[in-house]
Coordinates of C-alpha atoms in Angstrom, one line a residue:
Chain A
X1 CA -31.9 -0.9 -22.8
X2 CA -33.6 -0.8 -19.6
X3 CA -34.3 2.4 -17.8
X4 CA -31.2 4.3 -16.5
X5 CA -31.2 6.9 -14.6
X6 CA -29.4 8.4 -11.1
X7 CA -31.1 8.2 -8.2
X8 CA -30.7 11.0 -6.3
X9 CA -27.9 11.8 -3.8
X10 CA -28.8 10.2 -0.6
X11 CA -27.0 11.8 2.5
X12 CA -25.9 9.1 5.0
X13 CA -24.4 10.1 8.5
X14 CA -21.9 6.9 7.8
X15 CA -18.9 6.8 10.5
X16 CA -17.0 5.2 8.1
X17 CA -16.3 8.9 6.6
X18 CA -14.9 10.0 10.1
X19 CA -11.3 8.3 9.2
X20 CA -10.0 9.0 5.6
X21 CA -7.8 6.3 4.9
X22 CA -4.4 7.0 3.6
X23 CA -4.0 4.8 0.7
X24 CA -7.2 6.5 -0.6
X25 CA -5.9 9.9 0.8
X26 CA -2.6 9.6 -1.2
X27 CA -4.4 9.3 -4.5
X28 CA -6.4 12.2 -3.7
X29 CA -9.4 10.7 -1.2
X30 CA -9.7 14.2 -0.2
X31 CA -11.4 15.2 -3.6
X32 CA -14.8 13.0 -2.5
X33 CA -17.1 13.5 0.2
X34 CA -17.3 10.5 2.5
X35 CA -20.4 11.3 4.2
X36 CA -22.3 11.2 0.5
X37 CA -23.4 8.3 -1.0
X38 CA -24.6 8.6 -4.5
X39 CA -26.5 5.4 -6.7
X40 CA -25.3 5.5 -10.0
X41 CA -27.3 3.3 -12.4
X42 CA -26.3 2.8 -16.0
X43 CA -24.1 0.1 -18.5
X44 CA -20.2 -0.2 -18.8
X45 CA -18.4 2.0 -20.9
X46 CA -15.2 0.5 -19.8
X47 CA -13.5 -1.2 -16.6
X48 CA -10.0 0.5 -16.5
X49 CA -8.2 -2.6 -14.7
X50 CA -4.5 -0.4 -13.6
X51 CA -2.4 1.1 -11.3
X52 CA -2.6 3.4 -9.1
X53 CA -6.4 3.0 -9.3
X54 CA -8.8 1.7 -11.1
X55 CA -11.8 3.2 -12.7
X56 CA -15.4 1.8 -13.8
X57 CA -16.6 4.0 -16.6
X58 CA -20.3 3.7 -16.6
X59 CA -23.0 5.5 -18.6
X60 CA -25.8 7.1 -17.2
X61 CA -28.9 8.6 -18.8
X62 CA -29.2 12.4 -17.5
X63 CA -33.0 13.7 -16.6
X64 CA -32.6 15.4 -19.6
X65 CA -32.6 12.1 -21.7
X66 CA -28.9 12.2 -22.7
X67 CA -26.1 9.6 -21.5
X68 CA -23.2 11.2 -19.3
X69 CA -20.3 9.4 -18.4
X70 CA -19.5 8.6 -14.8
X71 CA -15.9 7.8 -13.7
X72 CA -16.1 5.1 -10.6
X73 CA -12.6 4.6 -8.8
X74 CA -11.9 1.6 -7.1
X75 CA -8.3 0.9 -5.8
X76 CA -5.0 -0.2 -7.4
X77 CA -5.8 -3.7 -9.4
X78 CA -3.1 -5.8 -7.4
X79 CA -4.8 -4.9 -4.1
X80 CA -8.5 -5.5 -5.9
X81 CA -7.4 -8.9 -7.2
X82 CA -6.9 -10.1 -3.6
X83 CA -10.3 -9.0 -2.0
X84 CA -12.7 -10.3 -4.9
X85 CA -12.1 -8.2 -7.5
X86 CA -10.8 -9.3 -11.7
X87 CA -9.8 -7.7 -14.2
X88 CA -12.9 -9.5 -15.9
X89 CA -15.4 -8.3 -13.6
X90 CA -17.0 -6.0 -15.7
X91 CA -17.5 -5.8 -19.2
X92 CA -19.1 -2.8 -21.9
X93 CA -22.5 -2.9 -22.0
X94 CA -22.8 -4.5 -18.6
X95 CA -25.6 -3.2 -16.5
X96 CA -24.5 -2.1 -13.1
X97 CA -25.5 -0.5 -10.3
X98 CA -22.8 1.5 -8.6
X99 CA -22.3 3.2 -5.0
X100 CA -20.0 6.2 -4.7
X101 CA -18.8 8.3 -2.8
X102 CA -19.1 11.7 -5.1
X103 CA -16.6 14.4 -6.0
X104 CA -16.7 17.3 -4.0
X105 CA -16.2 19.7 -6.9
X106 CA -19.6 17.9 -8.7
X107 CA -18.1 16.1 -11.4
X108 CA -19.7 13.0 -12.7
X109 CA -17.7 10.9 -10.4
X110 CA -16.6 9.5 -6.9
X111 CA -14.8 6.6 -5.3
X112 CA -16.7 3.3 -5.0
X113 CA -18.8 1.9 -2.2
X114 CA -20.2 -0.8 -3.5
X115 CA -20.9 -2.3 -7.6
X116 CA -23.1 -5.1 -8.6
X117 CA -22.9 -6.1 -11.8
X118 CA -26.7 -6.7 -12.9
X119 CA -25.7 -8.5 -16.1
X120 CA -23.5 -11.5 -14.4
X121 CA -25.9 -12.3 -11.8
X122 CA -26.2 -9.5 -9.9
X123 CA -22.2 -10.3 -8.5
X124 CA -21.4 -7.6 -5.7
X125 CA -17.6 -5.9 -5.2
X126 CA -17.2 -4.2 -1.8
X127 CA -14.3 -1.7 -2.0
X128 CA -13.1 -0.6 1.7
X129 CA -12.0 3.0 0.3
X130 CA -13.0 5.6 2.8
Chain B
X1 CA -10.9 -19.3 1.1
X2 CA -8.2 -21.3 0.9
X3 CA -5.9 -18.9 2.7
X4 CA -6.0 -21.7 6.1
X5 CA -4.7 -24.3 3.9
X6 CA -2.1 -22.8 2.3
X7 CA -0.6 -21.6 5.9
X8 CA -1.3 -25.0 6.9
X9 CA 1.0 -26.0 3.6
X10 CA 3.9 -23.8 4.4
X11 CA 3.7 -25.1 8.3
X12 CA 4.4 -28.3 6.6
X13 CA 7.0 -26.6 4.5
X14 CA 8.7 -24.8 7.1
X15 CA 9.1 -28.3 9.2
X16 CA 10.6 -29.9 6.2
X17 CA 13.2 -27.5 5.4
X18 CA 13.4 -25.2 8.4
X19 CA 14.9 -27.1 10.9
X20 CA 17.9 -28.3 8.8
X21 CA 18.4 -25.0 8.1
X22 CA 18.2 -23.6 11.2
X23 CA 20.9 -26.5 12.8
X24 CA 23.3 -26.0 10.3
X25 CA 23.1 -22.2 10.9
X26 CA 24.2 -22.4 14.5
X27 CA 21.2 -20.2 15.6
X28 CA 19.0 -22.5 17.4
X29 CA 15.4 -23.5 16.9
X30 CA 12.8 -21.5 18.2
X31 CA 9.4 -23.3 18.5
X32 CA 6.6 -20.3 18.5
X33 CA 3.0 -21.3 19.2
X34 CA 0.5 -22.1 16.5
X35 CA -1.8 -19.3 14.8
X36 CA -4.7 -21.2 16.1
X37 CA -4.5 -21.0 20.0
X38 CA -7.2 -23.5 20.3
X39 CA -4.7 -26.2 18.5
X40 CA -2.6 -25.9 21.2
X41 CA -1.4 -29.1 20.6
X42 CA 0.1 -27.8 17.3
X43 CA 3.3 -25.9 17.3
X44 CA 4.8 -24.1 14.1
X45 CA 8.3 -24.6 13.7
X46 CA 9.9 -22.1 11.9
X47 CA 13.2 -20.8 11.6
X48 CA 13.4 -17.3 13.4
X49 CA 16.1 -16.1 10.7
X50 CA 14.1 -17.3 7.7
X51 CA 12.8 -13.9 7.0
X52 CA 11.6 -15.2 3.3
X53 CA 8.1 -14.7 1.5
X54 CA 5.5 -12.3 1.2
X55 CA 4.5 -10.0 4.0
X56 CA 2.0 -7.4 4.4
X57 CA 1.9 -4.5 6.8
X58 CA -1.2 -5.2 8.8
X59 CA -2.8 -1.7 9.3
X60 CA -2.9 -2.1 5.7
X61 CA -4.7 -5.6 5.6
X62 CA -7.2 -4.1 7.9
X63 CA -8.1 -1.5 5.8
X64 CA -8.5 -4.4 3.4
X65 CA -10.8 -6.2 5.4
X66 CA -8.4 -8.9 5.2
X67 CA -6.6 -8.9 8.5
X68 CA -6.9 -11.6 11.2
X69 CA -4.7 -10.6 13.8
X70 CA -5.6 -8.6 16.1
X71 CA -4.1 -6.0 18.6
X72 CA -3.8 -6.0 22.1
X73 CA -7.1 -4.4 22.7
X74 CA -8.8 -6.7 20.2
X75 CA -9.6 -3.9 17.3
X76 CA -8.1 -4.7 14.1
X77 CA -4.6 -2.8 13.9
X78 CA -4.8 1.0 13.2
X79 CA -2.9 2.4 10.2
X80 CA 0.4 2.8 10.7
X81 CA 1.6 5.7 7.6
X82 CA 1.9 8.7 8.0
X83 CA 0.1 9.4 11.4
X84 CA 2.8 11.8 11.9
X85 CA 0.6 13.8 9.4
X86 CA -2.8 13.7 11.3
X87 CA -2.1 12.7 14.5
X88 CA -0.8 14.6 17.4
X89 CA 2.0 15.0 19.1
X90 CA 4.0 17.0 17.1
X91 CA 7.3 15.2 15.9
X92 CA 10.3 16.3 17.6
X93 CA 11.5 18.5 15.3
X94 CA 14.2 21.3 15.0
X95 CA 12.5 24.7 14.7
X96 CA 13.3 24.8 11.2
X97 CA 12.1 21.6 10.2
X98 CA 8.9 22.1 12.7
X99 CA 8.2 25.3 10.2
X100 CA 8.6 23.1 6.7
X101 CA 6.6 20.1 9.0
X102 CA 3.7 22.8 9.6
X103 CA 3.7 23.8 6.1
X104 CA 3.2 19.8 4.8
X105 CA 0.8 19.4 7.2
X106 CA -1.4 22.7 6.3
X107 CA -1.5 21.1 2.6
X108 CA -2.3 17.7 4.0
X109 CA -5.2 19.1 5.8
X110 CA -6.6 20.1 2.8
X111 CA -4.6 23.6 2.5
X112 CA -4.1 25.0 -1.0
X113 CA -1.4 23.5 -3.0
X114 CA 2.1 24.8 -1.7
X115 CA 4.8 25.0 -4.9
X116 CA 7.7 25.5 -2.6
X117 CA 7.6 22.0 -0.9
X118 CA 8.4 20.2 -4.2
X119 CA 8.6 16.3 -3.5
X120 CA 7.7 17.4 0.2
X121 CA 4.1 18.1 -0.4
X122 CA 1.9 15.5 0.4
X123 CA 0.3 15.0 -2.6
X124 CA 3.8 13.8 -3.7
X125 CA 2.6 10.1 -3.7
X126 CA -0.2 10.9 -5.7
X127 CA 1.7 12.6 -8.1
X128 CA 3.6 9.3 -8.4
X129 CA 7.3 10.1 -7.0
X130 CA 8.9 7.7 -5.2
X131 CA 8.6 7.9 -1.4
X132 CA 11.5 5.9 -0.6
X133 CA 12.1 4.9 3.4
X134 CA 10.3 4.8 5.5
X135 CA 7.7 5.0 4.0
X136 CA 8.2 2.1 1.3
X137 CA 7.7 -0.4 4.5
X138 CA 4.2 1.0 5.3
X139 CA 2.8 1.6 1.9
X140 CA 0.0 -0.2 0.9
X141 CA 1.8 -3.0 -1.3
X142 CA 3.3 -6.3 0.0
X143 CA 6.8 -6.8 -0.3
X144 CA 9.1 -9.9 -0.6
X145 CA 12.0 -11.2 1.3
X146 CA 14.7 -13.1 -0.6
X147 CA 17.8 -14.6 1.7
X148 CA 21.0 -15.1 -0.3
X149 CA 24.6 -15.1 1.0
X150 CA 25.8 -12.1 2.3
X151 CA 22.5 -10.2 1.5
X152 CA 19.2 -9.8 2.4
X153 CA 16.7 -7.9 -0.2
X154 CA 13.5 -6.6 -0.1
X155 CA 11.3 -6.8 -3.1
X156 CA 8.7 -4.4 -3.2
X157 CA 5.0 -4.6 -5.2
X158 CA 4.8 -0.8 -5.2
X159 CA 7.4 0.4 -8.4
X160 CA 8.8 -2.8 -8.3
X161 CA 11.7 -0.8 -5.7
X162 CA 14.5 -2.8 -4.3
X163 CA 16.1 -2.7 -0.5
X164 CA 19.5 -4.3 -0.7
X165 CA 20.7 -5.1 2.6
X166 CA 24.1 -5.9 2.7
X167 CA 25.0 -8.9 5.3
X168 CA 28.6 -9.5 4.5
X169 CA 30.5 -7.5 7.2
X170 CA 30.9 -4.3 4.5
X171 CA 30.8 -0.8 5.9
X172 CA 28.8 2.2 4.4
X173 CA 30.7 4.2 1.6
X174 CA 32.4 7.3 2.7
X175 CA 32.4 10.5 1.5
X176 CA 31.6 10.9 -2.2
X177 CA 31.5 7.1 -2.6
X178 CA 28.1 7.4 -0.9
X179 CA 25.1 7.6 -3.2
X180 CA 22.0 9.4 -1.8
X181 CA 19.0 7.2 -3.2
X182 CA 15.1 7.2 -1.9
X183 CA 16.1 3.9 -0.5
X184 CA 19.3 4.7 1.3
X185 CA 22.2 2.4 1.9
X186 CA 21.2 -0.5 3.9
X187 CA 23.8 -3.0 6.0
X188 CA 22.9 -5.8 8.3
X189 CA 23.8 -7.9 11.0
X190 CA 22.2 -10.6 13.1
X191 CA 21.7 -10.0 16.9
X192 CA 20.5 -13.2 18.2
X193 CA 17.7 -13.6 16.1
X194 CA 17.1 -10.1 15.7
X195 CA 18.1 -8.5 12.3
X196 CA 19.6 -5.0 12.8
X197 CA 19.7 -3.0 9.6
X198 CA 21.9 0.4 9.6
X199 CA 20.5 2.7 7.0
X200 CA 22.5 5.9 5.4
X201 CA 22.4 7.7 2.3
X202 CA 18.7 8.8 2.3
X203 CA 17.9 11.5 -0.1
X204 CA 16.1 14.4 1.9
X205 CA 13.5 15.5 -0.3
X206 CA 11.1 12.5 1.1
X207 CA 8.6 12.4 3.9
X208 CA 9.5 9.8 6.9
X209 CA 6.0 9.4 8.6
X210 CA 4.9 13.1 7.2
X211 CA 8.0 14.7 8.6
X212 CA 10.7 16.3 6.4
X213 CA 14.0 14.9 7.4
X214 CA 17.6 16.0 6.8
X215 CA 20.6 14.3 4.5
X216 CA 21.8 13.2 7.9
X217 CA 19.4 11.0 8.8
X218 CA 20.0 7.5 10.2
X219 CA 18.2 4.3 10.6
X220 CA 17.9 1.6 12.7
X221 CA 15.8 -1.4 12.1
X222 CA 15.3 -4.0 14.6
X223 CA 13.5 -6.8 12.5
X224 CA 12.1 -10.3 14.3
X225 CA 9.6 -12.7 13.7
X226 CA 7.0 -12.8 16.2
X227 CA 5.9 -15.9 15.3
X228 CA 5.6 -18.2 11.7
X229 CA 3.3 -15.7 10.4
X230 CA 4.2 -12.1 11.9
X231 CA 7.2 -10.1 11.2
X232 CA 8.0 -7.0 13.6
X233 CA 10.5 -3.9 12.3
X234 CA 11.4 -1.5 14.9
X235 CA 12.6 1.8 13.2
X236 CA 14.2 4.1 14.9
X237 CA 15.2 7.4 13.0
X238 CA 17.8 9.9 14.3
X239 CA 18.4 13.2 12.3
X240 CA 21.2 15.5 13.9
X241 CA 20.0 18.3 12.0
X242 CA 15.9 17.7 11.6
X243 CA 14.9 15.7 15.1
X244 CA 15.8 16.6 18.7
X245 CA 15.5 13.3 19.8
X246 CA 14.8 9.9 18.5
X247 CA 11.5 8.9 16.8
X248 CA 10.6 5.1 17.0
X249 CA 7.6 3.2 15.5
X250 CA 6.8 -0.4 15.3
X251 CA 5.8 -2.2 12.0
X252 CA 4.0 -5.2 12.3
X253 CA 3.3 -7.9 9.1
X254 CA 1.3 -10.8 8.0
X255 CA 3.1 -13.4 6.1
X256 CA 0.8 -14.0 2.4
X257 CA 1.9 -17.2 1.4
X258 CA -0.9 -17.3 -0.8
X259 CA 0.2 -14.3 -2.5
X260 CA 2.6 -13.2 -5.4
X261 CA 4.1 -9.4 -5.8
X262 CA 2.3 -8.2 -9.0
X263 CA 3.3 -5.4 -11.1
X264 CA 3.0 -1.5 -9.8
X265 CA 3.3 1.2 -11.6
X266 CA 2.0 4.7 -10.6
X267 CA 1.9 6.4 -13.9
X268 CA -0.1 3.3 -15.3
X269 CA -3.4 5.7 -15.1
X270 CA -3.0 8.3 -12.9
X271 CA -5.6 10.8 -13.4
X272 CA -3.8 13.0 -11.2
X273 CA -1.4 13.4 -14.3
X274 CA -3.9 14.5 -16.2
X275 CA -4.7 11.2 -17.8
X276 CA -8.4 11.6 -17.5
X277 CA -9.8 8.4 -18.9
X278 CA -7.4 7.1 -20.9
X279 CA -6.2 4.6 -19.0
X280 CA -3.5 2.0 -20.4
X281 CA -4.9 -1.0 -19.0
X282 CA -2.3 -3.4 -20.0
X283 CA -2.0 -1.8 -23.4
X284 CA -5.4 -3.0 -24.8
X285 CA -5.8 0.9 -26.3
X286 CA -2.2 0.5 -27.9
X287 CA -3.5 -2.7 -29.8
X288 CA -4.5 -1.6 -33.4
X289 CA -7.2 -3.9 -33.6
X290 CA -8.8 -2.5 -30.8
X291 CA -8.1 1.2 -31.7
X292 CA -7.8 1.3 -35.5
X293 CA -6.3 5.0 -35.8
X294 CA -3.5 3.1 -34.7
X295 CA -3.3 1.1 -37.3
X296 CA -3.3 4.3 -40.0

């Protein structure tokens, strides 16, 4: 398996953080830190194409060499399907690089900014969440 | 994308069917400017009383990066839902309701949960409670208008909810016959090419643009097509118990001829309800060939 790692959080002063969208907020967008972006690099455990929100579960090797599961949230499948995402965008085992606004509580999760499926020719998916 | 072509096809369809419908309805035919101003030679003929089709609130289209319409200032339309929670000025609430509103707002601004608010908590949407009128009209999901004799029906993608607007001349039920529901009891009529909808019978345990309201809420909507592909709903909320004066909000929708209404259940994979990682995902985990334990 190729190297899997978490890149350290790169704190960015991103303006989009100033207006937390309601649709996200109504599913607890306030849990996420809108000014931080974390890159999660790993393999897909599961792509949950669901409502009210979809989740990409990614297995990442932590600094101790153990696999940990990250939960990357995106929007409702009914809305994602209208913005270029698909039920079949990811399959278990796909190598992905996911940019997320992390959970404020430090858990392994966040809301997606951008997901790249390296296994599927580097296909890029964008999520306009925050 | 094939969107432009779809719009073009919709236009052709409108030309074929809308005119006879309009003539037979004796309401006159309106000519709207085409969406693309540069194609000034082309005008879309559209029946102004034909509201049928799939519509999406423009603020939400902007959020998804799909909005082509711009506001007068040239910027994408801003979000309209629940703006009362975040945006001053304060709504014209009576003192008792203002107190309640302040409690709701404190939670909405990231304060501690307040169990006394019950379903009036700003988290009620993420907890998957139905939102009712007026939130459904500004929700981040599309809706479909159907027009059949005596009735206009709005089918919402979210929770497959329905608003039935009776156009057959009936009145609101009175006394014990009036049910208090999430979407209320709606009767409508045409004033020119504007659909006027009168709604009562609304449950008091919902928020309207972030505001609490009473069981005496009365909503009048003026719904009209701005052009063939845009719809405007001007809502005026009056409430003798909760409001000191009427509150008016205008929502604008974009026609989405290429969209089909999907199915959205908020309880499918709602992690606020503790379903961490236990996604249903169209039942795949309930398939015993995928999850062997189920067959034992």
